[in-house]
Coordinates of C-alpha atoms in Angstrom, one line a residue:
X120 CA -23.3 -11.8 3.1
X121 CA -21.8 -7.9 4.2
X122 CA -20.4 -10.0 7.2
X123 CA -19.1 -13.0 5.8
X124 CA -15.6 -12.1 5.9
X125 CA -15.6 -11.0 9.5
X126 CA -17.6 -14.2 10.2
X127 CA -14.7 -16.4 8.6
X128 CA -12.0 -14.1 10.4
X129 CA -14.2 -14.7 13.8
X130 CA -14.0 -18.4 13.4
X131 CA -10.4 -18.3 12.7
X132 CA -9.6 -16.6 15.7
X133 CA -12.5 -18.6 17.7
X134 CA -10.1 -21.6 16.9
X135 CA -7.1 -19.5 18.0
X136 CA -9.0 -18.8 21.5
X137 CA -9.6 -22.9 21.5
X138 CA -6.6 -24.3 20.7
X139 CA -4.8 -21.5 23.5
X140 CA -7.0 -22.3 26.2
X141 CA -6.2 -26.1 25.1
X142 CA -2.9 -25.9 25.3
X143 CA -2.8 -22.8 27.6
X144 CA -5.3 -24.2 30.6
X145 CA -2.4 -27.0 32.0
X146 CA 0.1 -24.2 31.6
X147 CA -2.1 -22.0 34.0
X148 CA -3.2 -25.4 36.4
X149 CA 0.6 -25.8 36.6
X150 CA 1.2 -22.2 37.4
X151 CA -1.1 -22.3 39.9
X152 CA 0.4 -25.3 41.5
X153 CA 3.8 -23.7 41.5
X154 CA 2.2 -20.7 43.4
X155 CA 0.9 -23.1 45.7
X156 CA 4.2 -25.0 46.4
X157 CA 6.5 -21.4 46.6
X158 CA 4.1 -20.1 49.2
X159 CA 4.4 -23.6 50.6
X160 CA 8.4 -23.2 50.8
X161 CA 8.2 -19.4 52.0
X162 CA 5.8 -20.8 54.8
X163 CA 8.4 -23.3 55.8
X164 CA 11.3 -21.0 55.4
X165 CA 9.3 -18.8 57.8
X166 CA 8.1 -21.2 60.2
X167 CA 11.7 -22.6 60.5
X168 CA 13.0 -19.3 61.3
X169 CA 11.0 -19.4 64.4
X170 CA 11.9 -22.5 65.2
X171 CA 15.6 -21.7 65.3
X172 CA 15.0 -18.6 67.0
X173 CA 12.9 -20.5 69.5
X174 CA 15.5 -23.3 70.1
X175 CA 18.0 -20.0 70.7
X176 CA 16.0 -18.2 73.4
X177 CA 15.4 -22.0 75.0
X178 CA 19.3 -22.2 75.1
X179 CA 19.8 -18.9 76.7
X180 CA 16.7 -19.1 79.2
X181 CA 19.2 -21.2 81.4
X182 CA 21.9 -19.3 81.8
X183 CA 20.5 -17.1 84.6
X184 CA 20.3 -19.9 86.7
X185 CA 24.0 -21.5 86.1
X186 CA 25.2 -18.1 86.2
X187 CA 22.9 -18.2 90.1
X188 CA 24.8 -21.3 90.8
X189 CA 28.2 -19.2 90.6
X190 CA 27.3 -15.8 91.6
X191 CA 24.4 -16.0 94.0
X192 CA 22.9 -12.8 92.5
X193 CA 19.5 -13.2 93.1
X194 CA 18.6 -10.1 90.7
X195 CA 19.2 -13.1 88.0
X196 CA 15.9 -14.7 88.8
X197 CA 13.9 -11.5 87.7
X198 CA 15.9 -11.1 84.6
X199 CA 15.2 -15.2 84.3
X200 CA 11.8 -15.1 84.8
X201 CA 11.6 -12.0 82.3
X202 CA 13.4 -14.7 80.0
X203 CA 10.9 -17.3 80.6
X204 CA 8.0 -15.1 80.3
X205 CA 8.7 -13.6 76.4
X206 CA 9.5 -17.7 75.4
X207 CA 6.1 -18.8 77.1
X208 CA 4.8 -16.1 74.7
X209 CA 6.7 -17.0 71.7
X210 CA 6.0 -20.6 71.7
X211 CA 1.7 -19.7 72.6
X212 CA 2.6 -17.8 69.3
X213 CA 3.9 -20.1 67.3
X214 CA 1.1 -22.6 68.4
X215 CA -1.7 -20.2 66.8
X216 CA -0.1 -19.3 64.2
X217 CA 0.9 -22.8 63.1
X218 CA -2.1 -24.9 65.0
X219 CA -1.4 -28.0 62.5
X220 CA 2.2 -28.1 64.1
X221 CA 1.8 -28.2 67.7
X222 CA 4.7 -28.0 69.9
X223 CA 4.0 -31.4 71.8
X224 CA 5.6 -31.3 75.1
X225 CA 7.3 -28.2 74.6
X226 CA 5.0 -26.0 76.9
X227 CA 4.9 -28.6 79.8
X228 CA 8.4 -29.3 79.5
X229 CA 9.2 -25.0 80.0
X230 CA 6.4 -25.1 83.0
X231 CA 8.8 -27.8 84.4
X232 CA 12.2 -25.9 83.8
X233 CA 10.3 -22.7 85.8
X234 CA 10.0 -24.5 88.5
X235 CA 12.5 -25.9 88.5
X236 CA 14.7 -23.0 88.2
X237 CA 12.8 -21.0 90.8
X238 CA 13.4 -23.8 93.4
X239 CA 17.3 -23.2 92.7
X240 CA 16.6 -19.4 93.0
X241 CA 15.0 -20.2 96.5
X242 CA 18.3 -22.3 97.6
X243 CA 19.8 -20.7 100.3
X244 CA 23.4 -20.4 100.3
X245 CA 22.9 -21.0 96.3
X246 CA 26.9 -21.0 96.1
X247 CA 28.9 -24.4 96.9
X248 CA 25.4 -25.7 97.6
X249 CA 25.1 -28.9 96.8
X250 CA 21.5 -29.4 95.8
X251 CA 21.8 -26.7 93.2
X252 CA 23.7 -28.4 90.4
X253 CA 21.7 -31.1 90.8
X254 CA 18.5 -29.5 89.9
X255 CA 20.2 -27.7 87.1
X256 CA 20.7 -31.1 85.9
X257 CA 17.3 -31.8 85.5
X258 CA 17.0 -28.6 84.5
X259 CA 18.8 -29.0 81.2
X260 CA 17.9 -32.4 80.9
X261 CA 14.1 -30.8 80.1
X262 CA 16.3 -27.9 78.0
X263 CA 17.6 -30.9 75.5
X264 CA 14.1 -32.6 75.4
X265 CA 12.3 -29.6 74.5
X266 CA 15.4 -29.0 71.7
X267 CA 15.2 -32.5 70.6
X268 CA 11.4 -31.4 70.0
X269 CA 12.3 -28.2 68.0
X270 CA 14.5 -30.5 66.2
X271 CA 12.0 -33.0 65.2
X272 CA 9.6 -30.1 63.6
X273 CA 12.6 -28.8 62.2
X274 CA 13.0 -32.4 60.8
X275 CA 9.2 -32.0 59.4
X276 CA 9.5 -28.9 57.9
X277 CA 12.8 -29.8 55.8
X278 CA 10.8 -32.8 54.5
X279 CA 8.3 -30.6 53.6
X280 CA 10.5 -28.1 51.8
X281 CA 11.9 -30.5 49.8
X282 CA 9.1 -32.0 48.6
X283 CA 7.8 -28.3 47.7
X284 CA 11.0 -27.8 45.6
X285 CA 10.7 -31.4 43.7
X286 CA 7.4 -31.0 42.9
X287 CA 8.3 -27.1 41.9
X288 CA 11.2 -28.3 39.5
X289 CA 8.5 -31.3 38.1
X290 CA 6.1 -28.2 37.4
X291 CA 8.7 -26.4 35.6
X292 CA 9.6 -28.7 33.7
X293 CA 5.9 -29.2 32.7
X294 CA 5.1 -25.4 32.5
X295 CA 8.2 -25.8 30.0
X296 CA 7.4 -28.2 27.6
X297 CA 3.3 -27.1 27.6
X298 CA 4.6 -23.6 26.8
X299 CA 7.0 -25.0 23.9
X300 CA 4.0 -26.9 22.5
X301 CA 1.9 -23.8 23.0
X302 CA 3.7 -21.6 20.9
X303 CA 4.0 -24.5 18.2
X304 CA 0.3 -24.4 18.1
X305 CA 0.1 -20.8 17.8
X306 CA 2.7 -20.7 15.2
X307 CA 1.3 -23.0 12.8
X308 CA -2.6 -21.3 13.8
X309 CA -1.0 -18.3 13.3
X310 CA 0.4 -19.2 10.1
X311 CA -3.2 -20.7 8.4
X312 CA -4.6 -17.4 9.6
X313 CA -2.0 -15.5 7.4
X314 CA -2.4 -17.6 4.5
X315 CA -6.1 -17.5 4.7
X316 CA -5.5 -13.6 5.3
X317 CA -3.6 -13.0 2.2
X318 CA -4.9 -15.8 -0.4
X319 CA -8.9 -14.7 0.5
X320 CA -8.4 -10.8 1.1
X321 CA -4.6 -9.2 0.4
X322 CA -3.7 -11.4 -3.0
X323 CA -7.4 -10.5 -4.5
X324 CA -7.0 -6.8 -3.4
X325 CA -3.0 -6.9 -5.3
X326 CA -5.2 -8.8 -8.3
X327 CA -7.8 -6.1 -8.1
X328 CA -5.1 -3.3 -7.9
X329 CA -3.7 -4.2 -11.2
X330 CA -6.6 -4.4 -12.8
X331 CA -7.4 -1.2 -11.6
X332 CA -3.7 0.1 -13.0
X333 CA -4.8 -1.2 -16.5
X334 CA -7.9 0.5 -16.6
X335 CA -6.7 3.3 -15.6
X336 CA -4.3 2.7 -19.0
X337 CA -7.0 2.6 -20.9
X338 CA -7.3 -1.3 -21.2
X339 CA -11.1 -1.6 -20.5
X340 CA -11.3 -5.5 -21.1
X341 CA -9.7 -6.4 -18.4
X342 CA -11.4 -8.5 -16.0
X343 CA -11.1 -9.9 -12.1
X344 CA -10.8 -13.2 -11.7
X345 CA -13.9 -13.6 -9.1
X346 CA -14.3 -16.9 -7.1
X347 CA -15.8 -15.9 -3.9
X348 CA -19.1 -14.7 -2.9
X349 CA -18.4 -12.8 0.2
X350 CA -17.3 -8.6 0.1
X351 CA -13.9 -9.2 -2.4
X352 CA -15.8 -11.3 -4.8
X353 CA -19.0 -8.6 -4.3
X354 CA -16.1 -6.2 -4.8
X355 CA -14.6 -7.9 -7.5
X356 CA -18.1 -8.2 -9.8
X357 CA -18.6 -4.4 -8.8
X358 CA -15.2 -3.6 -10.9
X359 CA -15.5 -6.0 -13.8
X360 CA -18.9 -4.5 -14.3
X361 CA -17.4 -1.3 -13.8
X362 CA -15.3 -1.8 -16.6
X363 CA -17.9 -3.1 -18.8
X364 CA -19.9 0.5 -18.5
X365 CA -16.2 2.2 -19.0
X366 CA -15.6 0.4 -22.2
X367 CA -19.2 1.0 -24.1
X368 CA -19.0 4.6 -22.7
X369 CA -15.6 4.8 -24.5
X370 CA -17.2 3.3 -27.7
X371 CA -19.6 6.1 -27.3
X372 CA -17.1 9.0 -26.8
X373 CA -15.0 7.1 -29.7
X374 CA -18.5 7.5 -32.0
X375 CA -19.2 11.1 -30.7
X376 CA -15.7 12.2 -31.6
X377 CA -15.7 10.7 -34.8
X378 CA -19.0 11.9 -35.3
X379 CA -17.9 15.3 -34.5
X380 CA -14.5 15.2 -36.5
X381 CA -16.2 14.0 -39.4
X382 CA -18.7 17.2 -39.3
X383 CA -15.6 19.2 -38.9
X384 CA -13.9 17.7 -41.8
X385 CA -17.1 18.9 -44.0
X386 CA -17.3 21.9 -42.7
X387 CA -13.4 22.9 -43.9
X388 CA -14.5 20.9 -47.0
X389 CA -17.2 23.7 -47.3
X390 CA -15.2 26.5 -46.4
X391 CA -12.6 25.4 -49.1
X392 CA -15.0 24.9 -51.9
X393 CA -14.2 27.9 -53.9
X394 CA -10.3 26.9 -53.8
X395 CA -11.2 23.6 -54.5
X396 CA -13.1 24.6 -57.5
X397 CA -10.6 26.7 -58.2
X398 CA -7.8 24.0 -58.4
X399 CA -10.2 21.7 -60.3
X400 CA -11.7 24.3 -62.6
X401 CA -8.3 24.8 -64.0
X402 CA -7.0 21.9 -65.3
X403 CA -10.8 21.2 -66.4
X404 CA -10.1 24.6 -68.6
X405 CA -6.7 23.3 -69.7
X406 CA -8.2 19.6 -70.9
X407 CA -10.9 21.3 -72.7
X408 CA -8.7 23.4 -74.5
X409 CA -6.2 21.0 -75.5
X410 CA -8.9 18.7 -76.8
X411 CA -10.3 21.7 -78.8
X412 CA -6.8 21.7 -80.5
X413 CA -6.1 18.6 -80.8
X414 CA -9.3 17.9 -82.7
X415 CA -8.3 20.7 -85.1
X416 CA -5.0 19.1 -85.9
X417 CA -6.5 15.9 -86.9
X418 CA -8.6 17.4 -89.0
X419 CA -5.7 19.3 -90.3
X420 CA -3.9 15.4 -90.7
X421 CA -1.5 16.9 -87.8
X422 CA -0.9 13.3 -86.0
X423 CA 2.3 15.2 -83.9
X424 CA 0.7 18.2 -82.7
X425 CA -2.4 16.3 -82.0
X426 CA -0.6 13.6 -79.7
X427 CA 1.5 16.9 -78.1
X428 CA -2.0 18.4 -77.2
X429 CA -3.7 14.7 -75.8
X430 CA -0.4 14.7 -73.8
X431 CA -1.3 17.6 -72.4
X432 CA -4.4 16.8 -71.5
X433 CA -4.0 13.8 -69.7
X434 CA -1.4 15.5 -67.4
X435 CA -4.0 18.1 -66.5
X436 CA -5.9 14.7 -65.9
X437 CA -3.9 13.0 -63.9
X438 CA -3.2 16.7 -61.8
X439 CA -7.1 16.8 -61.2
X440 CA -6.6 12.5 -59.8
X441 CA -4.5 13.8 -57.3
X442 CA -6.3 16.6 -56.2
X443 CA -9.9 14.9 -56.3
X444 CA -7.9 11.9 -54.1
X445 CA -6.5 14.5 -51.5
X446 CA -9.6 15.6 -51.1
X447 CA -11.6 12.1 -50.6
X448 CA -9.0 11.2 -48.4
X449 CA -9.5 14.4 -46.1
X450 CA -13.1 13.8 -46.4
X451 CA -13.1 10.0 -45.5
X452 CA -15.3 8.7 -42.3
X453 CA -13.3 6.5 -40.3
X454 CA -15.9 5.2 -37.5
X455 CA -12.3 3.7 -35.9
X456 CA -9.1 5.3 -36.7
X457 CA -6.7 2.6 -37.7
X458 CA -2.8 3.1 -35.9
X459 CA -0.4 1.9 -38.0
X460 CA 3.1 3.0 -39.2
X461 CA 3.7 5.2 -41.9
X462 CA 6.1 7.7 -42.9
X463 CA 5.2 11.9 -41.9
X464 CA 6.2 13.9 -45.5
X465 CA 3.1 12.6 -47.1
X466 CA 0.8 13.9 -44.4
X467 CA 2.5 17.0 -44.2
X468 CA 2.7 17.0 -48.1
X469 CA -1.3 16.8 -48.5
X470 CA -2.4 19.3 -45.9
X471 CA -0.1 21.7 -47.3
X472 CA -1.8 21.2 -50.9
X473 CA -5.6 21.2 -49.1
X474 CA -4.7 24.3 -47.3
X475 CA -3.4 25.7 -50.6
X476 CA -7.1 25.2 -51.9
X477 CA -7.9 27.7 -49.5
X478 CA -9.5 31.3 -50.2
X479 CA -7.8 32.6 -47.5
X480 CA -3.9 31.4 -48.5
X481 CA -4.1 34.8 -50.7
X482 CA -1.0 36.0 -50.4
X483 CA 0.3 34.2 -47.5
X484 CA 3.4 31.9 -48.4
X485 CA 3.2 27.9 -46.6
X486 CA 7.5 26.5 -46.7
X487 CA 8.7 23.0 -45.5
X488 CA 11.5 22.3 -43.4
X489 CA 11.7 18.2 -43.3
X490 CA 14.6 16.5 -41.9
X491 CA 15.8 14.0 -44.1
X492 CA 15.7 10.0 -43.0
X493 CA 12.5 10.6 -40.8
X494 CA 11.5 7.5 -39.5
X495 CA 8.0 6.1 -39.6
X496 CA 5.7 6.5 -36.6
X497 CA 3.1 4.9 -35.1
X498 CA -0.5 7.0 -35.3
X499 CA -3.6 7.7 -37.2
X500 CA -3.0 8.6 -40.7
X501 CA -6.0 10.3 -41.1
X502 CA -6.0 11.9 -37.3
X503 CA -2.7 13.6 -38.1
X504 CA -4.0 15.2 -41.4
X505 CA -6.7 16.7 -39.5
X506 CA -4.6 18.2 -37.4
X507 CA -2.1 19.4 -39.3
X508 CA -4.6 21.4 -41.6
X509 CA -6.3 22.8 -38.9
X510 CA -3.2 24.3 -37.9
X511 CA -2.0 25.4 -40.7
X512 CA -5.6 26.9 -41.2
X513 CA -5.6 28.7 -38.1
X514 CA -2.2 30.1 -38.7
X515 CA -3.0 31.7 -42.2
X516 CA -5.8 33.1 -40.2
X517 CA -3.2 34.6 -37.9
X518 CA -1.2 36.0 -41.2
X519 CA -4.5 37.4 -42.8
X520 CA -3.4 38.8 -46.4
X521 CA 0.2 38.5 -46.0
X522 CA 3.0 36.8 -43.9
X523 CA 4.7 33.2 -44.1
X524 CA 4.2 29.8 -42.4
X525 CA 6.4 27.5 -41.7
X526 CA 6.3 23.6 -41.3
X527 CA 9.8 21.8 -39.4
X528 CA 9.7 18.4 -38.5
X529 CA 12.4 16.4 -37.5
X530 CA 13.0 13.2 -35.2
X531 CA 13.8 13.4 -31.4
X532 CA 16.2 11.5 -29.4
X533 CA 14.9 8.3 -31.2
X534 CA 11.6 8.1 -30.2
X535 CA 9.7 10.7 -31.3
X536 CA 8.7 12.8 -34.3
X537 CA 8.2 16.7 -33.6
X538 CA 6.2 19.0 -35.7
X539 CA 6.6 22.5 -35.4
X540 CA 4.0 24.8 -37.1
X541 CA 4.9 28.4 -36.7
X542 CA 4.0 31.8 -38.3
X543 CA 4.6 35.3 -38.5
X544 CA 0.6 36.1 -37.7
X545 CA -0.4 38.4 -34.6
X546 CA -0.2 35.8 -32.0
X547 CA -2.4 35.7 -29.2
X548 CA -3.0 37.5 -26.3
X549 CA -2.1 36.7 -22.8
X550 CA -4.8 36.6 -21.9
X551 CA -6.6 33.8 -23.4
X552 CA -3.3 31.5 -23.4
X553 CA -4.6 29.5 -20.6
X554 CA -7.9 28.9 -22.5
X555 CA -6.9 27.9 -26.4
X556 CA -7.2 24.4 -26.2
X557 CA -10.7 24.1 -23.9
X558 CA -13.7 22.6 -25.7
X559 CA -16.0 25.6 -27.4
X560 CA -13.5 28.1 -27.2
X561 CA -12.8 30.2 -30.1
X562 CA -11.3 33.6 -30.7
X563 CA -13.1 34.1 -34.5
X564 CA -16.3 35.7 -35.5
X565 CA -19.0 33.5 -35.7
X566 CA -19.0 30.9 -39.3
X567 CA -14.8 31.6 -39.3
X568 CA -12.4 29.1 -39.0
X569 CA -11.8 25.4 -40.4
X570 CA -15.0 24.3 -37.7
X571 CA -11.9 21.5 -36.1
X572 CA -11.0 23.4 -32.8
X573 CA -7.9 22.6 -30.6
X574 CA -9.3 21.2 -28.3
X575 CA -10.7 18.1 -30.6
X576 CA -7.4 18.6 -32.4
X577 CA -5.7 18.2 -28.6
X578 CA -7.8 15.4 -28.1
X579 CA -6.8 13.6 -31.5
X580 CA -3.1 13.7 -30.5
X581 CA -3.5 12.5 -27.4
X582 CA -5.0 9.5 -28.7
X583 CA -2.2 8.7 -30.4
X584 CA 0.2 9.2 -27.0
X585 CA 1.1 12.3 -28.3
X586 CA 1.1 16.1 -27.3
X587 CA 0.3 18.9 -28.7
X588 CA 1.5 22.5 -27.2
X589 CA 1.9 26.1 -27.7
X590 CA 5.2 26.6 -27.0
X591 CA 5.8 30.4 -28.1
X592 CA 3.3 33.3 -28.8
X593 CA 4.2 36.9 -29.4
X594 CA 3.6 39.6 -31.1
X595 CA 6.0 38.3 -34.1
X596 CA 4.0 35.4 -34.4
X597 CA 3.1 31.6 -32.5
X598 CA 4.4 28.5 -32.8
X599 CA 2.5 24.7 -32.1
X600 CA 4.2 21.6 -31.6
X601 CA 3.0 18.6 -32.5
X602 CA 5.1 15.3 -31.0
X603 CA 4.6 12.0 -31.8
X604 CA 5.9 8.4 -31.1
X605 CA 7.7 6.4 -33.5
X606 CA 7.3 3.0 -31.7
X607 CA 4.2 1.6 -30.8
X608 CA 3.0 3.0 -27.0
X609 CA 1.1 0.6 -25.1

């Protein structure tokens, strides 16, 4: 199975090697044919060279003896027989070096014109004797037979040449066309190999890729399209399964942070109890008085005063609504947060009046700054609350008993919502900067704060494709941004 890729590649290429040496194997036949018929024609070339520079020295062996015949020099018939000597030699040559083309005649014919000759060279009174051209006749007479034999293998060897070059321009022309319909067949192999390539291994792998790329986003459903059962579709399984174990982790890290949000969410609840009591106890006091009255004034028959008083009292009602509904809206479990669009004053509205609940307000003064015309944006309602009070939390922290905080948020360029929490508090130092928003990190003595820490709070924005930053921290105070989306983020 690990191989089955390289075993489909291997028999792709097998048929490569096939159809090449099918085509290819005539190619290489003809090429060797066309080596055989060039050495053929260099052979020829060669051996009529020799010829022609045997028919030469044949020519010029005579002319000693006519040369005898007119001056009588009788040093001519060692220069002669020098002559005749080197041609014996060059036509024994030619003989063994081209047995299958024997000289016929040629050698006898040359014994004959040495003797020949030498019987003129032994003439006495060689000039005006009339025996002497006479012999030379016969002499020459053997000189044009042995040509005329020169000529016939000349004759032979031209016949032979042109055959050679025929059947050389028939072979390239074959060589030609095989070579033509050679690289048609690799073409078109060549071609089913890259569409096998690229629709079994590279298309699969580009699939894969973006599947990888929406994971990666966050969109654990996703799922490769697996049809083969070799290493991509072993591959393929191995990411969709992958994914499966990536999405119920996520479920489980979505639970766990809920989970742990939640907890965090009663534990402000329970560091705010006194203020909460506090804001509930006193409308309770104010309804309980303004019953008290308005009981007396219908005993008294006092209709007016006693409606003035129930009035009362159900304003002090409705005041206690609102605060018991902030607070069961703080305190709600959502297992899944639900994004939606809503508008930001609200939010900011009600964990301003939940951190007013706190004991540790005091002194310290919370203002608004909220651009007018916000848009809605697109994020956990309940998510943002959190955030936003355990901010503002930690900054009245930062203030202690006195000091101010201050709440800005406007729109962005169009497409997001910023948040700015700042106060006049003691900042923080340098030196922990770096480490404010890592899980478990906190600067308070232990059972301090609002129990939601930045880095859940971090965590929580992100979510929501937001960001949350410090963006200034001195000794007059810090300042966290919060920034949000206002369209939906995929």
């Amino acid at each position: 199975m690990s191989k089955y890729i390289a075993v489909k590649i291997g028999l792709w290429l097998l048929i490569v090697f096939m159809m090449t040496g099918l085509f290819g194997w005539d190619l290489i036949d003809d090429m060797e044919h066309l080596r055989i018929e060039a050495k053929v024609v260099e052979s020829s070339n060669k051996q009529n060279h020799y010829l022609h520079d045997l028919e030469l020295d044949l020519h010029h062996s005579i002319d000693p003896v006519k040369e005898f015949l007119v001056t009588g020099d009788y040093r001519l018939e060692t220069y002669f027989s020098h002559l005749h000597s080197n041609l014996f030699l060059a036509v024994k040559k030619y003989e063994e070096n081209y047995p299958e083309y024997a000289l016929i005649g040629v050698p006898e014919a040359l014994e004959e014109i040495d003797g020949l000759s030498h019987e003129i060279f032994k003439l006495p009174y060689a000039v005006g004797n009339m025996e002497g051209p006479v012999i030379l006749q016969e002499v020459m007479e053997r000189t044009r037979d042995s040509i005329k034999q020169l000529s016939k293998q000349h004759h032979i060897l031209d016949i032979r040449v042109n055959e050679a070059m025929r059947m050389m321009a028939g072979l390239r022309m074959d060589m030609h066309d095989e070579a033509l319909g050679l690289l048609v067949v690799l073409l078109v192999t060549l071609l089913c190999l890259t569409y096998f390539i690229y629709s079994q291994i590279v298309l699969p792998l580009i699939r894969m890729r973006k599947s990888v790329q929406q994971v990666a986003k966050g969109d654990f459903n996703v799922q490769c399209q697996v049809k083969s059962q070799d290493e991509i579709g072993v591959l393929g399984r191995a990411f969709n399964a992958m994914g499966h174990a990536l999405k119920e982790r996520d479920k489980k890290l979505s639970h766990t942070r809920s989970l742990a949000a939640y907890h965090d969410k009663m534990s402000a609840l329970g560091l705010m109890a006194g203020g909460i009591a506090h804001e509930v106890g006193n409308p309770l006091s104010a309804i309980s008085v303004s019953l008290q009255v308005a009981q007396k004034k219908l005993i008294l028959n006092d209709c007016d005063a006693a409606q003035t008083q129930l009035q009362i009292a159900l304003k002090e009602t409705a005041r206690m609504e609102d605060i018991i509904q902030i607070i069961l809206n703080f305190g709600r479990h959502e297992a899944t947060p639900t994004m939606r669009n809503f508008y930001v004053p609200p939010v900011i509205k009600e964990a301003v009046q939940l951190a007013q609940m706190s004991p540790k307000k005091k002194s310290v003064r919370i203002t608004t700054e909220i651009s007018s015309a916000l848009p809605k944006i697109y994020a956990a309602e309940g998510m943002l609350l959190q955030v936003l009070l355990n901010l503002i939390m930690n900054a009245l922290d930062a203030c202690q008993d006195k000091g101010n905080v201050h709440i800005h948020a406007f729109a962005k360029d169009d497409e997001k919502i910023i948040i700015h929490i700042k106060d006049d508090g003691h900042g923080i130092a340098d030196d922990i900067k770096d480490d404010i928003f890592k899980p478990d990190f906190t600067s308070k003595a232990r059972g301090e704060g609002t129990g939601l820490g930045l880095a859940i709070s971090r965590e929580l924005i992100h979510s929501m494709h937001g960001s949350l930053e410090l963006i200034s921290s001195d000794a007059t105070g810090s300042c966290f941004q919060i920034c949000l989306p206002i369209k939906e983020t995929s």
